[in-house]
Amino acid sequence: MRIKCAVCLFSMTVVMMLSGCGAGNNPEPAQPVVVNRAYEKVDPSPAVVADFYDLRLKIDTENDRLTEKVSMDIQNNTDSSVDTVYLRFNPMGYFDYLCEANPEAADANKEKKAEITGIKLEGEDKELTAEYLLDDTSVKINLADGAMEPGEKRTLVVDAWTDIPDVEDRFGMLRRDEGKLYALALCFPYVDCSSEGMWQIDPPRYLGGGGENRNPDLRNYHVEIDVPEQYEVA
């Protein structure tokens, strides 16, 4: 069963709750990119913004896995060329943290993983190169020949998947008598916060940083979720 919803002026955090029978804030003041002392600083980049996200999602309820294809319209609002974009994909660093921070959950989650399987500009076949930072939660994308000129907009397409942690949290699988309930928050790739010519790429909160996107601007979303027939999306 596929469920579609057009979400306008929605905050940067998308939360979806799925159950089955039987079964956004003000950013920190601009810094030279990384403000956590444990991580190396990178060069500042001009401000960019993603003003539309198209999310095509599929839940594998047998294996507790979320597959994602996320297209994001990114615009260069500066007066110089932009050839680098930073994305955030928090699940890639989450499972190691979860097993260390919550020993009771370690056995159920020690084999769980997340991965970005492809990053392209829409309409192009060439895979873009990516560098993974901050325990793999921040992804530095080199746009190569697809650099955006001032005022230009490009669409970045990211393919990814993540296992869903077996833990009762805002990103996790909650077991109930009626079946499973999936809480899906902060598990989608998105453009990191850029303001005043700086990329604000703090580590996520669970790694000791300020971590989640604090951009106060609202965005437009189109979301399609493929779930088994007996599941509901709320």
PDB file of C-alpha atoms in Angstrom:
ATOM      1  CA  MET A   1       0.000   0.000   0.000  1.00  0.00           C
ATOM      2  CA  ARG A   2       1.389   3.397  -0.964  1.00  0.00           C
ATOM      3  CA  ILE A   3       0.363   6.512   0.905  1.00  0.00           C
ATOM      4  CA  LYS A   4       0.973   9.961  -0.542  1.00  0.00           C
ATOM      5  CA  CYS A   5       0.963  13.271   1.243  1.00  0.00           C
ATOM      6  CA  ALA A   6       1.970  16.735   0.194  1.00  0.00           C
ATOM      7  CA  VAL A   7       3.406  18.582   3.179  1.00  0.00           C
ATOM      8  CA  CYS A   8       3.746  22.355   2.859  1.00  0.00           C
ATOM      9  CA  LEU A   9       5.707  24.611   5.196  1.00  0.00           C
ATOM     10  CA  PHE A  10       6.760  21.667   7.316  1.00  0.00           C
ATOM     11  CA  SER A  11       9.589  21.776   9.830  1.00  0.00           C
ATOM     12  CA  MET A  12      12.918  20.091   9.163  1.00  0.00           C
ATOM     13  CA  THR A  13      12.098  17.097  11.369  1.00  0.00           C
ATOM     14  CA  VAL A  14       9.749  14.577   9.774  1.00  0.00           C
ATOM     15  CA  VAL A  15       8.111  12.164  12.224  1.00  0.00           C
ATOM     16  CA  MET A  16       6.012   9.238  11.069  1.00  0.00           C
ATOM     17  CA  MET A  17       4.356   6.646  13.247  1.00  0.00           C
ATOM     18  CA  LEU A  18       3.375   3.332  11.679  1.00  0.00           C
ATOM     19  CA  SER A  19       1.501   0.564  13.466  1.00  0.00           C
ATOM     20  CA  GLY A  20       0.206  -2.762  12.232  1.00  0.00           C
ATOM     21  CA  CYS A  21      -1.971  -5.634  13.344  1.00  0.00           C
ATOM     22  CA  GLY A  22       0.278  -8.519  14.184  1.00  0.00           C
ATOM     23  CA  ALA A  23       2.795  -7.267  13.082  1.00  0.00           C
ATOM     24  CA  GLY A  24      13.497  23.083  12.776  1.00  0.00           C
ATOM     25  CA  ASN A  25      14.899  26.789  15.675  1.00  0.00           C
ATOM     26  CA  ASN A  26      17.591  29.489  15.509  1.00  0.00           C
ATOM     27  CA  PRO A  27      21.088  28.355  14.438  1.00  0.00           C
ATOM     28  CA  GLU A  28      24.122  28.971  16.590  1.00  0.00           C
ATOM     29  CA  PRO A  29      26.172  32.064  15.702  1.00  0.00           C
ATOM     30  CA  ALA A  30      28.245  31.525  12.576  1.00  0.00           C
ATOM     31  CA  GLN A  31      31.509  29.655  13.136  1.00  0.00           C
ATOM     32  CA  PRO A  32      34.154  28.354  10.714  1.00  0.00           C
ATOM     33  CA  VAL A  33      31.946  25.332  10.202  1.00  0.00           C
ATOM     34  CA  VAL A  34      32.530  22.849  13.039  1.00  0.00           C
ATOM     35  CA  VAL A  35      32.270  24.179  16.576  1.00  0.00           C
ATOM     36  CA  ASN A  36      32.839  20.956  18.510  1.00  0.00           C
ATOM     37  CA  ARG A  37      36.461  20.842  19.684  1.00  0.00           C
ATOM     38  CA  ALA A  38      36.779  17.132  18.906  1.00  0.00           C
ATOM     39  CA  TYR A  39      36.474  17.611  15.172  1.00  0.00           C
ATOM     40  CA  GLU A  40      38.649  19.309  12.593  1.00  0.00           C
ATOM     41  CA  LYS A  41      37.305  22.527  11.079  1.00  0.00           C
ATOM     42  CA  VAL A  42      36.667  22.727   7.338  1.00  0.00           C
ATOM     43  CA  ASP A  43      36.630  25.695   4.980  1.00  0.00           C
ATOM     44  CA  PRO A  44      33.513  27.882   5.069  1.00  0.00           C
ATOM     45  CA  SER A  45      31.156  27.758   2.073  1.00  0.00           C
ATOM     46  CA  PRO A  46      28.577  30.218   0.783  1.00  0.00           C
ATOM     47  CA  ALA A  47      25.025  29.916   2.101  1.00  0.00           C
ATOM     48  CA  VAL A  48      22.782  27.469   0.246  1.00  0.00           C
ATOM     49  CA  VAL A  49      19.241  26.380   0.949  1.00  0.00           C
ATOM     50  CA  ALA A  50      17.023  23.401   0.113  1.00  0.00           C
ATOM     51  CA  ASP A  51      13.478  24.681  -0.324  1.00  0.00           C
ATOM     52  CA  PHE A  52      11.745  21.461  -1.429  1.00  0.00           C
ATOM     53  CA  TYR A  53      12.135  17.785  -0.512  1.00  0.00           C
ATOM     54  CA  ASP A  54      10.574  14.826  -2.327  1.00  0.00           C
ATOM     55  CA  LEU A  55      10.743  11.672  -0.172  1.00  0.00           C
ATOM     56  CA  ARG A  56       9.948   8.203  -1.584  1.00  0.00           C
ATOM     57  CA  LEU A  57      10.047   5.773   1.340  1.00  0.00           C
ATOM     58  CA  LYS A  58       9.470   2.056   1.787  1.00  0.00           C
ATOM     59  CA  ILE A  59       9.176   0.175   5.066  1.00  0.00           C
ATOM     60  CA  ASP A  60      10.307  -3.464   5.136  1.00  0.00           C
ATOM     61  CA  THR A  61       8.442  -4.648   8.241  1.00  0.00           C
ATOM     62  CA  GLU A  62       9.941  -8.147   8.159  1.00  0.00           C
ATOM     63  CA  ASN A  63      13.508  -6.837   8.378  1.00  0.00           C
ATOM     64  CA  ASP A  64      12.708  -3.501  10.082  1.00  0.00           C
ATOM     65  CA  ARG A  65      14.396  -1.447   7.388  1.00  0.00           C
ATOM     66  CA  LEU A  66      13.603   1.909   5.784  1.00  0.00           C
ATOM     67  CA  THR A  67      14.606   2.489   2.140  1.00  0.00           C
ATOM     68  CA  GLU A  68      14.730   6.088   0.981  1.00  0.00           C
ATOM     69  CA  LYS A  69      15.038   8.079  -2.236  1.00  0.00           C
ATOM     70  CA  VAL A  70      15.199  11.757  -1.356  1.00  0.00           C
ATOM     71  CA  SER A  71      15.319  14.522  -3.959  1.00  0.00           C
ATOM     72  CA  MET A  72      16.128  17.997  -2.685  1.00  0.00           C
ATOM     73  CA  ASP A  73      15.965  21.271  -4.618  1.00  0.00           C
ATOM     74  CA  ILE A  74      19.025  23.279  -3.588  1.00  0.00           C
ATOM     75  CA  GLN A  75      19.515  26.944  -4.434  1.00  0.00           C
ATOM     76  CA  ASN A  76      22.617  29.083  -4.293  1.00  0.00           C
ATOM     77  CA  ASN A  77      21.544  32.380  -2.730  1.00  0.00           C
ATOM     78  CA  THR A  78      24.986  33.957  -2.789  1.00  0.00           C
ATOM     79  CA  ASP A  79      27.006  35.949  -5.311  1.00  0.00           C
ATOM     80  CA  SER A  80      29.640  33.260  -5.860  1.00  0.00           C
ATOM     81  CA  SER A  81      29.793  29.727  -7.265  1.00  0.00           C
ATOM     82  CA  VAL A  82      29.049  26.774  -4.962  1.00  0.00           C
ATOM     83  CA  ASP A  83      30.752  23.449  -5.674  1.00  0.00           C
ATOM     84  CA  THR A  84      30.340  21.774  -2.262  1.00  0.00           C
ATOM     85  CA  VAL A  85      27.232  20.863  -0.292  1.00  0.00           C
ATOM     86  CA  TYR A  86      27.023  19.271   3.153  1.00  0.00           C
ATOM     87  CA  LEU A  87      24.295  16.755   3.932  1.00  0.00           C
ATOM     88  CA  ARG A  88      23.256  15.250   7.248  1.00  0.00           C
ATOM     89  CA  PHE A  89      22.300  11.569   7.581  1.00  0.00           C
ATOM     90  CA  ASN A  90      22.217  10.828  11.292  1.00  0.00           C
ATOM     91  CA  PRO A  91      21.520   7.052  11.226  1.00  0.00           C
ATOM     92  CA  MET A  92      25.019   6.266   9.919  1.00  0.00           C
ATOM     93  CA  GLY A  93      26.570   7.150  13.267  1.00  0.00           C
ATOM     94  CA  TYR A  94      23.701   6.201  15.510  1.00  0.00           C
ATOM     95  CA  PHE A  95      23.938   2.451  16.045  1.00  0.00           C
ATOM     96  CA  ASP A  96      27.447   2.374  17.525  1.00  0.00           C
ATOM     97  CA  TYR A  97      26.404   5.126  19.907  1.00  0.00           C
ATOM     98  CA  LEU A  98      23.201   3.307  20.830  1.00  0.00           C
ATOM     99  CA  CYS A  99      25.008   0.075  21.712  1.00  0.00           C
ATOM    100  CA  GLU A 100      27.539   1.930  23.872  1.00  0.00           C
ATOM    101  CA  ALA A 101      25.054   4.224  25.590  1.00  0.00           C
ATOM    102  CA  ASN A 102      22.356   1.600  26.177  1.00  0.00           C
ATOM    103  CA  PRO A 103      23.914  -1.824  26.922  1.00  0.00           C
ATOM    104  CA  GLU A 104      20.463  -3.352  27.310  1.00  0.00           C
ATOM    105  CA  ALA A 105      19.769  -2.538  23.657  1.00  0.00           C
ATOM    106  CA  ALA A 106      23.157  -3.715  22.345  1.00  0.00           C
ATOM    107  CA  ASP A 107      22.250  -7.311  21.482  1.00  0.00           C
ATOM    108  CA  ALA A 108      19.217  -6.260  19.457  1.00  0.00           C
ATOM    109  CA  ASN A 109      21.039  -3.490  17.568  1.00  0.00           C
ATOM    110  CA  LYS A 110      24.710  -4.469  17.208  1.00  0.00           C
ATOM    111  CA  GLU A 111      24.220  -5.750  13.630  1.00  0.00           C
ATOM    112  CA  LYS A 112      22.111  -2.821  12.469  1.00  0.00           C
ATOM    113  CA  LYS A 113      23.515  -0.366   9.934  1.00  0.00           C
ATOM    114  CA  ALA A 114      22.708   2.505   7.589  1.00  0.00           C
ATOM    115  CA  GLU A 115      24.187   3.439   4.226  1.00  0.00           C
ATOM    116  CA  ILE A 116      23.998   6.032   1.478  1.00  0.00           C
ATOM    117  CA  THR A 117      24.076   4.033  -1.767  1.00  0.00           C
ATOM    118  CA  GLY A 118      24.032   6.812  -4.334  1.00  0.00           C
ATOM    119  CA  ILE A 119      24.260  10.595  -4.755  1.00  0.00           C
ATOM    120  CA  LYS A 120      23.591  12.230  -8.119  1.00  0.00           C
ATOM    121  CA  LEU A 121      22.381  15.450  -9.649  1.00  0.00           C
ATOM    122  CA  GLU A 122      18.982  14.951 -11.228  1.00  0.00           C
ATOM    123  CA  GLY A 123      19.229  14.070 -14.906  1.00  0.00           C
ATOM    124  CA  GLU A 124      22.865  12.984 -14.688  1.00  0.00           C
ATOM    125  CA  ASP A 125      24.320   9.478 -14.472  1.00  0.00           C
ATOM    126  CA  LYS A 126      27.584  10.345 -12.787  1.00  0.00           C
ATOM    127  CA  GLU A 127      27.862   9.516  -9.104  1.00  0.00           C
ATOM    128  CA  LEU A 128      29.117  12.415  -7.024  1.00  0.00           C
ATOM    129  CA  THR A 129      32.058  11.932  -4.703  1.00  0.00           C
ATOM    130  CA  ALA A 130      31.357  12.064  -0.975  1.00  0.00           C
ATOM    131  CA  GLU A 131      33.518  12.470   2.109  1.00  0.00           C
ATOM    132  CA  TYR A 132      32.089  11.271   5.419  1.00  0.00           C
ATOM    133  CA  LEU A 133      32.732  13.359   8.558  1.00  0.00           C
ATOM    134  CA  LEU A 134      31.652  13.418  12.210  1.00  0.00           C
ATOM    135  CA  ASP A 135      31.374   9.636  12.650  1.00  0.00           C
ATOM    136  CA  ASP A 136      29.810   9.454   9.164  1.00  0.00           C
ATOM    137  CA  THR A 137      26.797  11.602  10.097  1.00  0.00           C
ATOM    138  CA  SER A 138      27.906  14.553   7.925  1.00  0.00           C
ATOM    139  CA  VAL A 139      28.460  14.051   4.197  1.00  0.00           C
ATOM    140  CA  LYS A 140      30.546  16.490   2.149  1.00  0.00           C
ATOM    141  CA  ILE A 141      29.411  16.375  -1.491  1.00  0.00           C
ATOM    142  CA  ASN A 142      31.605  17.593  -4.356  1.00  0.00           C
ATOM    143  CA  LEU A 143      29.300  18.856  -7.106  1.00  0.00           C
ATOM    144  CA  ALA A 144      32.193  18.729  -9.618  1.00  0.00           C
ATOM    145  CA  ASP A 145      30.968  20.012 -13.006  1.00  0.00           C
ATOM    146  CA  GLY A 146      27.513  20.580 -11.503  1.00  0.00           C
ATOM    147  CA  ALA A 147      28.607  23.579  -9.440  1.00  0.00           C
ATOM    148  CA  MET A 148      25.821  26.104  -8.902  1.00  0.00           C
ATOM    149  CA  GLU A 149      26.270  29.636 -10.119  1.00  0.00           C
ATOM    150  CA  PRO A 150      24.764  32.547  -8.149  1.00  0.00           C
ATOM    151  CA  GLY A 151      20.974  32.200  -8.014  1.00  0.00           C
ATOM    152  CA  GLU A 152      21.036  28.775  -9.678  1.00  0.00           C
ATOM    153  CA  LYS A 153      19.021  25.816  -8.388  1.00  0.00           C
ATOM    154  CA  ARG A 154      19.907  22.127  -8.793  1.00  0.00           C
ATOM    155  CA  THR A 155      18.194  18.948  -7.628  1.00  0.00           C
ATOM    156  CA  LEU A 156      20.282  16.476  -5.651  1.00  0.00           C
ATOM    157  CA  VAL A 157      19.033  12.870  -5.484  1.00  0.00           C
ATOM    158  CA  VAL A 158      20.155  10.672  -2.594  1.00  0.00           C
ATOM    159  CA  ASP A 159      19.484   6.928  -2.297  1.00  0.00           C
ATOM    160  CA  ALA A 160      19.890   5.483   1.189  1.00  0.00           C
ATOM    161  CA  TRP A 161      18.649   2.874   3.612  1.00  0.00           C
ATOM    162  CA  THR A 162      18.711   2.440   7.339  1.00  0.00           C
ATOM    163  CA  ASP A 163      17.825  -0.330   9.708  1.00  0.00           C
ATOM    164  CA  ILE A 164      15.302   0.811  12.298  1.00  0.00           C
ATOM    165  CA  PRO A 165      16.668   0.492  15.840  1.00  0.00           C
ATOM    166  CA  ASP A 166      14.943  -1.860  18.251  1.00  0.00           C
ATOM    167  CA  VAL A 167      14.518   0.788  20.921  1.00  0.00           C
ATOM    168  CA  GLU A 168      11.696   2.970  22.206  1.00  0.00           C
ATOM    169  CA  ASP A 169      12.772   6.395  21.018  1.00  0.00           C
ATOM    170  CA  ARG A 170      11.790   8.998  18.446  1.00  0.00           C
ATOM    171  CA  PHE A 171      13.785   6.946  15.924  1.00  0.00           C
ATOM    172  CA  GLY A 172      13.028   3.346  16.751  1.00  0.00           C
ATOM    173  CA  MET A 173      10.681   0.388  16.764  1.00  0.00           C
ATOM    174  CA  LEU A 174       8.199   0.218  19.603  1.00  0.00           C
ATOM    175  CA  ARG A 175       6.731  -3.199  20.360  1.00  0.00           C
ATOM    176  CA  ARG A 176       3.077  -3.248  21.364  1.00  0.00           C
ATOM    177  CA  ASP A 177       0.481  -5.975  21.908  1.00  0.00           C
ATOM    178  CA  GLU A 178      -1.115  -4.965  18.606  1.00  0.00           C
ATOM    179  CA  GLY A 179       2.190  -5.244  16.736  1.00  0.00           C
ATOM    180  CA  LYS A 180       5.055  -2.938  15.818  1.00  0.00           C
ATOM    181  CA  LEU A 181       5.008   0.840  15.873  1.00  0.00           C
ATOM    182  CA  TYR A 182       7.766   2.645  13.961  1.00  0.00           C
ATOM    183  CA  ALA A 183       8.822   6.141  14.996  1.00  0.00           C
ATOM    184  CA  LEU A 184      10.838   7.732  12.187  1.00  0.00           C
ATOM    185  CA  ALA A 185      12.449  11.002  13.181  1.00  0.00           C
ATOM    186  CA  LEU A 186      15.830  12.414  12.116  1.00  0.00           C
ATOM    187  CA  CYS A 187      16.490   9.458   9.821  1.00  0.00           C
ATOM    188  CA  PHE A 188      16.293  11.180   6.428  1.00  0.00           C
ATOM    189  CA  PRO A 189      19.136  12.861   4.511  1.00  0.00           C
ATOM    190  CA  TYR A 190      18.862  16.645   4.365  1.00  0.00           C
ATOM    191  CA  VAL A 191      20.990  19.675   3.568  1.00  0.00           C
ATOM    192  CA  ASP A 192      22.881  20.891   6.592  1.00  0.00           C
ATOM    193  CA  CYS A 193      22.503  24.413   7.939  1.00  0.00           C
ATOM    194  CA  SER A 194      24.360  27.175   6.091  1.00  0.00           C
ATOM    195  CA  SER A 195      24.144  30.807   7.118  1.00  0.00           C
ATOM    196  CA  GLU A 196      26.252  33.950   6.851  1.00  0.00           C
ATOM    197  CA  GLY A 197      28.664  32.167   4.537  1.00  0.00           C
ATOM    198  CA  MET A 198      29.336  29.314   6.980  1.00  0.00           C
ATOM    199  CA  TRP A 199      28.303  25.681   7.136  1.00  0.00           C
ATOM    200  CA  GLN A 200      27.021  24.862  10.631  1.00  0.00           C
ATOM    201  CA  ILE A 201      27.899  21.170  10.846  1.00  0.00           C
ATOM    202  CA  ASP A 202      27.994  20.443  14.542  1.00  0.00           C
ATOM    203  CA  PRO A 203      28.053  16.751  15.423  1.00  0.00           C
ATOM    204  CA  PRO A 204      24.608  15.389  16.300  1.00  0.00           C
ATOM    205  CA  ARG A 205      23.430  15.809  19.852  1.00  0.00           C
ATOM    206  CA  TYR A 206      24.097  12.166  20.730  1.00  0.00           C
ATOM    207  CA  LEU A 207      27.779  12.666  19.795  1.00  0.00           C
ATOM    208  CA  GLY A 208      28.100  15.645  22.092  1.00  0.00           C
ATOM    209  CA  GLY A 209      27.399  18.422  19.591  1.00  0.00           C
ATOM    210  CA  GLY A 210      24.586  20.839  18.979  1.00  0.00           C
ATOM    211  CA  GLY A 211      23.742  18.519  16.301  1.00  0.00           C
ATOM    212  CA  GLU A 212      20.304  18.679  14.829  1.00  0.00           C
ATOM    213  CA  ASN A 213      19.448  21.278  12.219  1.00  0.00           C
ATOM    214  CA  ARG A 214      18.564  24.581  13.873  1.00  0.00           C
ATOM    215  CA  ASN A 215      17.510  26.396  10.712  1.00  0.00           C
ATOM    216  CA  PRO A 216      14.247  28.241  11.496  1.00  0.00           C
ATOM    217  CA  ASP A 217      13.047  28.396   7.883  1.00  0.00           C
ATOM    218  CA  LEU A 218      10.151  26.177   6.842  1.00  0.00           C
ATOM    219  CA  ARG A 219      10.305  23.884   3.829  1.00  0.00           C
ATOM    220  CA  ASN A 220       7.896  22.171   1.442  1.00  0.00           C
ATOM    221  CA  TYR A 221       7.715  18.363   1.309  1.00  0.00           C
ATOM    222  CA  HIS A 222       6.119  15.708  -0.851  1.00  0.00           C
ATOM    223  CA  VAL A 223       6.151  12.303   0.835  1.00  0.00           C
ATOM    224  CA  GLU A 224       5.188   8.857  -0.448  1.00  0.00           C
ATOM    225  CA  ILE A 225       5.375   5.897   1.930  1.00  0.00           C
ATOM    226  CA  ASP A 226       5.058   2.285   0.821  1.00  0.00           C
ATOM    227  CA  VAL A 227       3.878   0.117   3.749  1.00  0.00           C
ATOM    228  CA  PRO A 228       2.064  -3.225   4.073  1.00  0.00           C
ATOM    229  CA  GLU A 229      -1.710  -3.069   3.851  1.00  0.00           C
ATOM    230  CA  GLN A 230      -2.352  -3.614   7.559  1.00  0.00           C
ATOM    231  CA  TYR A 231      -0.272  -0.619   8.593  1.00  0.00           C
ATOM    232  CA  GLU A 232      -1.465   2.904   9.253  1.00  0.00           C
ATOM    233  CA  VAL A 233       0.489   6.137   8.910  1.00  0.00           C
ATOM    234  CA  ALA A 234      -0.186   8.918  11.387  1.00  0.00           C
TER     235      ALA A 234
END
